[in-house]
Amino acid sequence: MLGINKFKKIMVSTAITAGLSGAIFSSVLAGPLETIDLSKSPVGPNGNAAQSADEISLTSDEVAAVKEKKYKAALVWHASGDWVNAVTEGAKTKFEELGIEVVATTDAQFDSARQASDVENVLALNPDIILTLVVDPVSGGAAFKPAVDKGTELVLLSNPIAGYKPNSEYTGIVTDDMYGMGVAAAEMMSEGIGGEGEIGFIYHDASYFITNNRDNAFRTAIQEKHGDIKIVSEKGFTEEGQTFELASAMVLQNPGLKGIYVAWDVAAEGVIEALRAQGRGDVKVITHDLGQNNALDMIKQGNMYGTVADRPYEIGQAMAMLGVYGLLDKESPAFSVVGYDKVTKENLATTWEKSLRRPIPKKLSEALK
C-alpha cells in the first residue's frame, strides 16, 4: 500500500474522487479517525473477509490445462517505480510458469483518462487476463467496461471499482494486510520510544481504502494495546507536501513528543525534515513502506526508527493466479492480503530484498558497512 509502496501519488491525485466514492462504499470502507475492531480480520470493499494470499493455489492438472491454451495477459498499471516493478516481476514470473504471455505493460502516470486509453489499446492485443490498480474507482467502471464486456478476466490491486463485484466483473482484489501493518507500526512505536510517552499521529485525511485502514489500525492499537502511550496530537493531510508544516507545528505545540506516526514513506520525508530543522533528533518516526531517503536516515540512526513494508512481488504472483482462477471458472477469494515485515536498521538489507525482490541500493549497502 498502500502499504501501499510507490503508489503514493495516486492518493493525492484521486483524493477528491475518493471523497466522492466514499459515499458509495461507506458501508464497508473506514474513514479517517475511526476505531476498528482488531479482533476481526480486514474486510474488502464489498464486505468480504480477508483471506491470506498464501491460500491461492492451482493443482497440477489446472496448471497443465492452462499451459495448453497459450493464454495472454496485460498489466495495466496506474504508475511506475520500484514498488510497481516488484509487482510486475512477481506477475510475469508466475505467468511464465503457467505458459501465459504478457503482451503489454502500461503506466498511466496517475491519469485516469490515460488509463482508460491504455485499456482500449491493450484490448486490441486480445489479452485473456488484465491485472490493474485502477486510478479512479468511479470513472474506472466505464474505463474497464469494454474489458468486462469482452470477457477478459480482471484482477484488481488494492482499489475497488464502483459497482463491480468479485467473481463477476472482476475475479478478486489483492492488497496489504492493512490491520496487521497498523498493529505492527504501533508495536514499533512502542519499541522506539521505550514503551511510554506522548506521540503525534499524522494520518491521510481522505476517504481512501488502504491508508484509512492502516492508519486506523495503528491508532486503535495504540489506544487498546499500549496504554502507557498517549496520542496527544492528531493532524490530517491530503498532500504529501503538507507534512513538513504539520510536524513543525506538532512538535512546537507538544514539546514532550517522543514519537510521530506518518501514513506512508514519502509523506514521512517532510516530517523528518521538520524534525531536523528544529533540532529534534530525539523524536522517533514510524511509517509504512520502503524508500531510500528514509532508509538512509534509519541507517544513520536519525529520526526514522522503523517502517512496515508489504510484499509487492507476492502481490503480483497472487494476482496472476487469480487471473487463472477466472479462466478456469474457479471460485476466487474476493479479498486476499499478503504479509508484511517490520523493518529497522538491523534487518533493512534482508527485508528490502524480500519485499522488492531486488538487492538493496548501493548507497544504502555502503552506509550499512
GROMACS .gro file of C-alpha atoms in nm:
model
  369
    1MET     CA    1   0.000   0.000   0.000
    2LEU     CA    2  -0.079   0.145   0.015
    3GLY     CA    3   0.125  -0.032   0.222
    4ILE     CA    4   0.077   0.074  -0.040
    5ASN     CA    5   0.488   0.145  -0.156
    6LYS     CA    6   0.517   0.364  -0.453
    7PHE     CA    7   0.159   0.427  -0.545
    8LYS     CA    8   0.165   0.723  -0.311
    9LYS     CA    9   0.085   0.995  -0.562
   10ILE     CA   10  -0.239   0.825  -0.654
   11MET     CA   11  -0.365   0.903  -0.304
   12VAL     CA   12  -0.314   1.271  -0.373
   13SER     CA   13  -0.432   1.275  -0.733
   14THR     CA   14  -0.756   1.093  -0.651
   15ALA     CA   15  -0.829   1.248  -0.311
   16ILE     CA   16  -1.127   1.443  -0.442
   17THR     CA   17  -1.261   1.147  -0.634
   18ALA     CA   18  -1.205   0.919  -0.336
   19GLY     CA   19  -1.408   1.156  -0.125
   20LEU     CA   20  -1.697   1.124  -0.368
   21SER     CA   21  -1.668   0.749  -0.396
   22GLY     CA   22  -1.656   0.715  -0.019
   23ALA     CA   23  -2.032   0.758  -0.014
   24ILE     CA   24  -2.066   0.462  -0.249
   25PHE     CA   25  -1.851   0.236  -0.032
   26SER     CA   26  -1.936   0.389   0.305
   27SER     CA   27  -2.097   0.075   0.439
   28VAL     CA   28  -1.767  -0.111   0.430
   29LEU     CA   29  -1.486   0.145   0.399
   30ALA     CA   30  -1.329   0.303   0.702
   31GLY     CA   31  -1.272   0.678   0.700
   32PRO     CA   32  -1.020   0.893   0.881
   33LEU     CA   33  -1.016   0.865   1.260
   34GLU     CA   34  -1.238   0.565   1.315
   35THR     CA   35  -1.192   0.295   1.579
   36ILE     CA   36  -1.184  -0.051   1.428
   37ASP     CA   37  -1.230  -0.400   1.571
   38LEU     CA   38  -0.883  -0.553   1.570
   39SER     CA   39  -1.022  -0.887   1.680
   40LYS     CA   40  -1.164  -0.929   1.330
   41SER     CA   41  -0.979  -0.961   1.002
   42PRO     CA   42  -0.998  -0.677   0.748
   43VAL     CA   43  -1.286  -0.679   0.505
   44GLY     CA   44  -1.277  -0.582   0.140
   45PRO     CA   45  -1.480  -0.308  -0.028
   46ASN     CA   46  -1.774  -0.543  -0.073
   47GLY     CA   47  -1.764  -0.665   0.286
   48ASN     CA   48  -1.572  -0.984   0.209
   49ALA     CA   49  -1.346  -1.112   0.487
   50ALA     CA   50  -0.973  -1.115   0.413
   51GLN     CA   51  -0.804  -1.437   0.314
   52SER     CA   52  -0.430  -1.494   0.310
   53ALA     CA   53  -0.286  -1.481  -0.041
   54ASP     CA   54  -0.089  -1.792   0.057
   55GLU     CA   55  -0.413  -1.987   0.018
   56ILE     CA   56  -0.435  -1.907  -0.355
   57SER     CA   57  -0.314  -2.219  -0.536
   58LEU     CA   58  -0.350  -2.426  -0.850
   59THR     CA   59  -0.343  -2.802  -0.887
   60SER     CA   60  -0.102  -2.971  -1.129
   61ASP     CA   61  -0.396  -3.058  -1.354
   62GLU     CA   62  -0.510  -2.695  -1.357
   63VAL     CA   63  -0.161  -2.577  -1.445
   64ALA     CA   64  -0.139  -2.829  -1.727
   65ALA     CA   65  -0.478  -2.724  -1.864
   66VAL     CA   66  -0.378  -2.358  -1.864
   67LYS     CA   67  -0.043  -2.420  -2.033
   68GLU     CA   68  -0.218  -2.592  -2.324
   69LYS     CA   69  -0.428  -2.284  -2.404
   70LYS     CA   70  -0.145  -2.032  -2.463
   71TYR     CA   71  -0.330  -1.751  -2.289
   72LYS     CA   72  -0.222  -1.385  -2.291
   73ALA     CA   73  -0.215  -1.123  -2.015
   74ALA     CA   74  -0.173  -0.745  -1.989
   75LEU     CA   75  -0.062  -0.536  -1.691
   76VAL     CA   76  -0.246  -0.202  -1.688
   77TRP     CA   77  -0.078  -0.010  -1.408
   78HIS     CA   78  -0.150   0.325  -1.250
   79ALA     CA   79   0.217   0.425  -1.227
   80SER     CA   80   0.576   0.306  -1.238
   81GLY     CA   81   0.856   0.276  -0.983
   82ASP     CA   82   1.027   0.022  -0.758
   83TRP     CA   83   0.707  -0.099  -0.598
   84VAL     CA   84   0.521  -0.142  -0.926
   85ASN     CA   85   0.828  -0.308  -1.078
   86ALA     CA   86   0.823  -0.566  -0.799
   87VAL     CA   87   0.452  -0.638  -0.857
   88THR     CA   88   0.523  -0.670  -1.229
   89GLU     CA   89   0.814  -0.907  -1.175
   90GLY     CA   90   0.606  -1.128  -0.948
   91ALA     CA   91   0.323  -1.142  -1.201
   92LYS     CA   92   0.549  -1.204  -1.500
   93THR     CA   93   0.737  -1.481  -1.323
   94LYS     CA   94   0.413  -1.658  -1.236
   95PHE     CA   95   0.267  -1.610  -1.583
   96GLU     CA   96   0.583  -1.756  -1.737
   97GLU     CA   97   0.548  -2.063  -1.515
   98LEU     CA   98   0.193  -2.102  -1.646
   99GLY     CA   99   0.281  -2.053  -2.013
  100ILE     CA  100   0.096  -1.721  -2.030
  101GLU     CA  101   0.244  -1.447  -2.248
  102VAL     CA  102   0.246  -1.090  -2.113
  103VAL     CA  103   0.163  -0.883  -2.421
  104ALA     CA  104   0.160  -0.534  -2.266
  105THR     CA  105   0.263  -0.339  -1.957
  106THR     CA  106   0.136   0.018  -1.930
  107ASP     CA  107   0.189   0.318  -1.699
  108ALA     CA  108  -0.099   0.565  -1.662
  109GLN     CA  109   0.112   0.813  -1.466
  110PHE     CA  110  -0.176   0.857  -1.219
  111ASP     CA  111  -0.401   0.985  -1.500
  112SER     CA  112  -0.741   0.815  -1.517
  113ALA     CA  113  -0.802   0.930  -1.876
  114ARG     CA  114  -0.469   0.784  -1.982
  115GLN     CA  115  -0.553   0.458  -1.807
  116ALA     CA  116  -0.882   0.440  -1.997
  117SER     CA  117  -0.684   0.482  -2.319
  118ASP     CA  118  -0.441   0.213  -2.205
  119VAL     CA  119  -0.731  -0.028  -2.157
  120GLU     CA  120  -0.854   0.041  -2.508
  121ASN     CA  121  -0.507  -0.010  -2.654
  122VAL     CA  122  -0.430  -0.337  -2.477
  123LEU     CA  123  -0.768  -0.484  -2.565
  124ALA     CA  124  -0.658  -0.470  -2.929
  125LEU     CA  125  -0.399  -0.734  -2.830
  126ASN     CA  126  -0.679  -0.963  -2.703
  127PRO     CA  127  -0.547  -1.041  -2.354
  128ASP     CA  128  -0.733  -1.307  -2.162
  129ILE     CA  129  -0.631  -1.151  -1.827
  130ILE     CA  130  -0.579  -0.790  -1.717
  131LEU     CA  131  -0.411  -0.703  -1.388
  132THR     CA  132  -0.458  -0.343  -1.275
  133LEU     CA  133  -0.462  -0.086  -0.999
  134VAL     CA  134  -0.742   0.144  -1.107
  135VAL     CA  135  -0.657   0.515  -1.080
  136ASP     CA  136  -1.013   0.635  -1.021
  137PRO     CA  137  -1.258   0.395  -0.853
  138VAL     CA  138  -1.555   0.586  -1.003
  139SER     CA  139  -1.461   0.654  -1.366
  140GLY     CA  140  -1.277   0.321  -1.372
  141GLY     CA  141  -1.612   0.147  -1.409
  142ALA     CA  142  -1.658   0.295  -1.756
  143ALA     CA  143  -1.288   0.261  -1.842
  144PHE     CA  144  -1.277  -0.113  -1.779
  145LYS     CA  145  -1.629  -0.197  -1.903
  146PRO     CA  146  -1.503  -0.285  -2.254
  147ALA     CA  147  -1.271  -0.543  -2.097
  148VAL     CA  148  -1.553  -0.686  -1.886
  149ASP     CA  149  -1.786  -0.696  -2.187
  150LYS     CA  150  -1.519  -0.879  -2.384
  151GLY     CA  151  -1.492  -1.147  -2.115
  152THR     CA  152  -1.140  -1.054  -2.006
  153GLU     CA  153  -1.056  -1.171  -1.655
  154LEU     CA  154  -0.991  -0.859  -1.446
  155VAL     CA  155  -0.786  -0.873  -1.125
  156LEU     CA  156  -0.759  -0.566  -0.901
  157LEU     CA  157  -0.475  -0.441  -0.685
  158SER     CA  158  -0.598  -0.264  -0.370
  159ASN     CA  159  -0.851  -0.023  -0.523
  160PRO     CA  160  -1.212  -0.129  -0.580
  161ILE     CA  161  -1.415  -0.016  -0.881
  162ALA     CA  162  -1.755   0.134  -0.806
  163GLY     CA  163  -2.034  -0.110  -0.881
  164TYR     CA  164  -1.803  -0.401  -0.963
  165LYS     CA  165  -1.840  -0.730  -0.777
  166PRO     CA  166  -1.596  -1.018  -0.719
  167ASN     CA  167  -1.636  -1.330  -0.932
  168SER     CA  168  -1.845  -1.117  -1.165
  169GLU     CA  169  -1.689  -0.807  -1.320
  170TYR     CA  170  -1.356  -0.895  -1.158
  171THR     CA  171  -1.217  -1.210  -1.001
  172GLY     CA  172  -1.073  -1.067  -0.678
  173ILE     CA  173  -0.867  -0.796  -0.508
  174VAL     CA  174  -0.516  -0.846  -0.367
  175THR     CA  175  -0.368  -0.595  -0.123
  176ASP     CA  176  -0.182  -0.538   0.206
  177ASP     CA  177  -0.273  -0.687   0.541
  178MET     CA  178  -0.390  -0.342   0.648
  179TYR     CA  179  -0.481  -0.422   1.008
  180GLY     CA  180  -0.166  -0.625   1.059
  181MET     CA  181   0.051  -0.342   0.926
  182GLY     CA  182  -0.114  -0.086   1.152
  183VAL     CA  183  -0.075  -0.305   1.459
  184ALA     CA  184   0.289  -0.374   1.369
  185ALA     CA  185   0.352   0.001   1.334
  186ALA     CA  186   0.210   0.051   1.685
  187GLU     CA  187   0.443  -0.218   1.818
  188MET     CA  188   0.739  -0.047   1.653
  189MET     CA  189   0.639   0.287   1.800
  190SER     CA  190   0.635   0.130   2.146
  191GLU     CA  191   0.978  -0.022   2.085
  192GLY     CA  192   1.115   0.305   1.953
  193ILE     CA  193   1.009   0.523   2.243
  194GLY     CA  194   1.063   0.276   2.526
  195GLY     CA  195   0.702   0.175   2.577
  196GLU     CA  196   0.566   0.503   2.713
  197GLY     CA  197   0.524   0.870   2.637
  198GLU     CA  198   0.343   1.118   2.414
  199ILE     CA  199   0.322   1.075   2.039
  200GLY     CA  200   0.177   1.252   1.736
  201PHE     CA  201  -0.042   1.094   1.468
  202ILE     CA  202  -0.026   1.228   1.110
  203TYR     CA  203  -0.288   1.048   0.902
  204HIS     CA  204  -0.426   1.055   0.547
  205ASP     CA  205  -0.732   1.278   0.572
  206ALA     CA  206  -0.933   1.145   0.279
  207SER     CA  207  -1.164   0.850   0.227
  208TYR     CA  208  -0.909   0.605   0.090
  209PHE     CA  209  -0.934   0.231   0.148
  210ILE     CA  210  -0.574   0.127   0.217
  211THR     CA  211  -0.445   0.427   0.410
  212ASN     CA  212  -0.757   0.467   0.624
  213ASN     CA  213  -0.742   0.109   0.742
  214ARG     CA  214  -0.370   0.115   0.816
  215ASP     CA  215  -0.396   0.449   0.998
  216ASN     CA  216  -0.699   0.342   1.197
  217ALA     CA  217  -0.541   0.010   1.291
  218PHE     CA  218  -0.235   0.194   1.427
  219ARG     CA  219  -0.448   0.443   1.620
  220THR     CA  220  -0.673   0.172   1.765
  221ALA     CA  221  -0.377  -0.049   1.857
  222ILE     CA  222  -0.208   0.236   2.045
  223GLN     CA  223  -0.527   0.309   2.237
  224GLU     CA  224  -0.612  -0.053   2.317
  225LYS     CA  225  -0.277  -0.233   2.341
  226HIS     CA  226  -0.027   0.031   2.452
  227GLY     CA  227  -0.183   0.204   2.750
  228ASP     CA  228   0.131   0.394   2.850
  229ILE     CA  229   0.149   0.569   2.514
  230LYS     CA  230  -0.079   0.867   2.453
  231ILE     CA  231  -0.163   1.029   2.121
  232VAL     CA  232  -0.163   1.398   2.214
  233SER     CA  233  -0.187   1.545   1.864
  234GLU     CA  234  -0.371   1.424   1.553
  235LYS     CA  235  -0.326   1.606   1.222
  236GLY     CA  236  -0.450   1.501   0.880
  237PHE     CA  237  -0.311   1.571   0.534
  238THR     CA  238  -0.426   1.525   0.176
  239GLU     CA  239  -0.097   1.614   0.005
  240GLU     CA  240   0.246   1.485   0.094
  241GLY     CA  241   0.394   1.835   0.094
  242GLN     CA  242   0.178   1.934   0.391
  243THR     CA  243   0.355   1.711   0.641
  244PHE     CA  244   0.652   1.944   0.698
  245GLU     CA  245   0.429   2.220   0.837
  246LEU     CA  246   0.209   1.976   1.027
  247ALA     CA  247   0.506   1.816   1.201
  248SER     CA  248   0.665   2.155   1.272
  249ALA     CA  249   0.350   2.277   1.445
  250MET     CA  250   0.303   1.944   1.623
  251VAL     CA  251   0.641   1.948   1.798
  252LEU     CA  252   0.618   2.318   1.884
  253GLN     CA  253   0.278   2.269   2.044
  254ASN     CA  254   0.381   1.945   2.216
  255PRO     CA  255   0.747   1.971   2.318
  256GLY     CA  256   0.723   1.643   2.510
  257LEU     CA  257   0.664   1.434   2.199
  258LYS     CA  258   0.872   1.119   2.179
  259GLY     CA  259   0.739   0.981   1.851
  260ILE     CA  260   0.535   1.057   1.538
  261TYR     CA  261   0.344   0.815   1.316
  262VAL     CA  262   0.303   0.912   0.948
  263ALA     CA  263   0.076   0.736   0.697
  264TRP     CA  264   0.339   0.644   0.438
  265ASP     CA  265   0.705   0.674   0.347
  266VAL     CA  266   0.714   0.975   0.111
  267ALA     CA  267   0.486   1.173   0.342
  268ALA     CA  268   0.725   1.091   0.627
  269GLU     CA  269   1.011   1.270   0.449
  270GLY     CA  270   0.857   1.607   0.534
  271VAL     CA  271   0.829   1.505   0.898
  272ILE     CA  272   1.196   1.403   0.910
  273GLU     CA  273   1.290   1.735   0.752
  274ALA     CA  274   1.085   1.929   1.007
  275LEU     CA  275   1.239   1.746   1.300
  276ARG     CA  276   1.589   1.812   1.168
  277ALA     CA  277   1.508   2.180   1.124
  278GLN     CA  278   1.403   2.204   1.489
  279GLY     CA  279   1.692   2.000   1.622
  280ARG     CA  280   1.461   1.727   1.749
  281GLY     CA  281   1.676   1.422   1.686
  282ASP     CA  282   1.510   1.258   1.987
  283VAL     CA  283   1.169   1.215   1.820
  284LYS     CA  284   1.125   0.872   1.660
  285VAL     CA  285   0.923   0.832   1.339
  286ILE     CA  286   0.728   0.523   1.229
  287THR     CA  287   0.570   0.483   0.886
  288HIS     CA  288   0.479   0.231   0.614
  289ASP     CA  289   0.668   0.117   0.302
  290LEU     CA  290   1.029   0.143   0.186
  291GLY     CA  291   1.207   0.446   0.044
  292GLN     CA  292   1.575   0.523   0.004
  293ASN     CA  293   1.578   0.863   0.177
  294ASN     CA  294   1.415   0.746   0.497
  295ALA     CA  295   1.607   0.418   0.489
  296LEU     CA  296   1.932   0.616   0.486
  297ASP     CA  297   1.812   0.821   0.782
  298MET     CA  298   1.730   0.494   0.960
  299ILE     CA  299   2.078   0.359   0.893
  300LYS     CA  300   2.234   0.677   1.030
  301GLN     CA  301   2.016   0.643   1.342
  302GLY     CA  302   1.831   0.963   1.272
  303ASN     CA  303   1.461   1.018   1.340
  304MET     CA  304   1.336   0.726   1.132
  305TYR     CA  305   1.317   0.436   1.373
  306GLY     CA  306   1.133   0.187   1.156
  307THR     CA  307   0.878   0.112   0.888
  308VAL     CA  308   0.636  -0.165   0.799
  309ALA     CA  309   0.684  -0.298   0.446
  310ASP     CA  310   0.448  -0.509   0.242
  311ARG     CA  311   0.549  -0.765  -0.024
  312PRO     CA  312   0.466  -0.642  -0.375
  313TYR     CA  313   0.633  -0.936  -0.552
  314GLU     CA  314   0.394  -1.170  -0.372
  315ILE     CA  315   0.104  -0.943  -0.466
  316GLY     CA  316   0.195  -0.984  -0.833
  317GLN     CA  317   0.216  -1.362  -0.803
  318ALA     CA  318  -0.122  -1.382  -0.628
  319MET     CA  319  -0.286  -1.157  -0.887
  320ALA     CA  320  -0.157  -1.371  -1.172
  321MET     CA  321  -0.303  -1.684  -1.017
  322LEU     CA  322  -0.638  -1.515  -0.956
  323GLY     CA  323  -0.647  -1.433  -1.325
  324VAL     CA  324  -0.611  -1.804  -1.393
  325TYR     CA  325  -0.889  -1.877  -1.144
  326GLY     CA  326  -1.114  -1.672  -1.368
  327LEU     CA  327  -1.005  -1.856  -1.682
  328LEU     CA  328  -1.084  -2.187  -1.512
  329ASP     CA  329  -1.420  -2.063  -1.377
  330LYS     CA  330  -1.281  -2.140  -1.033
  331GLU     CA  331  -1.438  -1.951  -0.744
  332SER     CA  332  -1.191  -1.683  -0.635
  333PRO     CA  333  -1.135  -1.539  -0.290
  334ALA     CA  334  -1.284  -1.191  -0.316
  335PHE     CA  335  -1.027  -1.018  -0.098
  336SER     CA  336  -0.675  -1.151  -0.042
  337VAL     CA  337  -0.391  -0.999   0.159
  338VAL     CA  338  -0.015  -1.053   0.159
  339GLY     CA  339   0.220  -1.048   0.455
  340TYR     CA  340   0.443  -0.769   0.580
  341ASP     CA  341   0.769  -0.713   0.764
  342LYS     CA  342   0.874  -0.478   1.043
  343VAL     CA  343   1.188  -0.305   0.917
  344THR     CA  344   1.466  -0.149   1.125
  345LYS     CA  345   1.833  -0.082   1.055
  346GLU     CA  346   1.921  -0.433   1.169
  347ASN     CA  347   1.715  -0.617   0.906
  348LEU     CA  348   1.689  -0.349   0.636
  349ALA     CA  349   1.907  -0.527   0.380
  350THR     CA  350   1.724  -0.860   0.400
  351THR     CA  351   1.373  -0.714   0.413
  352TRP     CA  352   1.444  -0.478   0.123
  353GLU     CA  353   1.522  -0.777  -0.098
  354LYS     CA  354   1.235  -0.980   0.046
  355SER     CA  355   0.985  -0.702  -0.022
  356LEU     CA  356   1.102  -0.569  -0.357
  357ARG     CA  357   1.292  -0.879  -0.481
  358ARG     CA  358   1.599  -0.679  -0.575
  359PRO     CA  359   1.923  -0.606  -0.389
  360ILE     CA  360   1.936  -0.309  -0.157
  361PRO     CA  361   2.070   0.002  -0.342
  362LYS     CA  362   2.446   0.051  -0.333
  363LYS     CA  363   2.405   0.382  -0.148
  364LEU     CA  364   2.230   0.204   0.137
  365SER     CA  365   2.451  -0.105   0.143
  366GLU     CA  366   2.759   0.114   0.173
  367ALA     CA  367   2.601   0.312   0.455
  368LEU     CA  368   2.533  -0.012   0.640
  369LYS     CA  369   2.902  -0.111   0.641
   0.00000   0.00000   0.00000
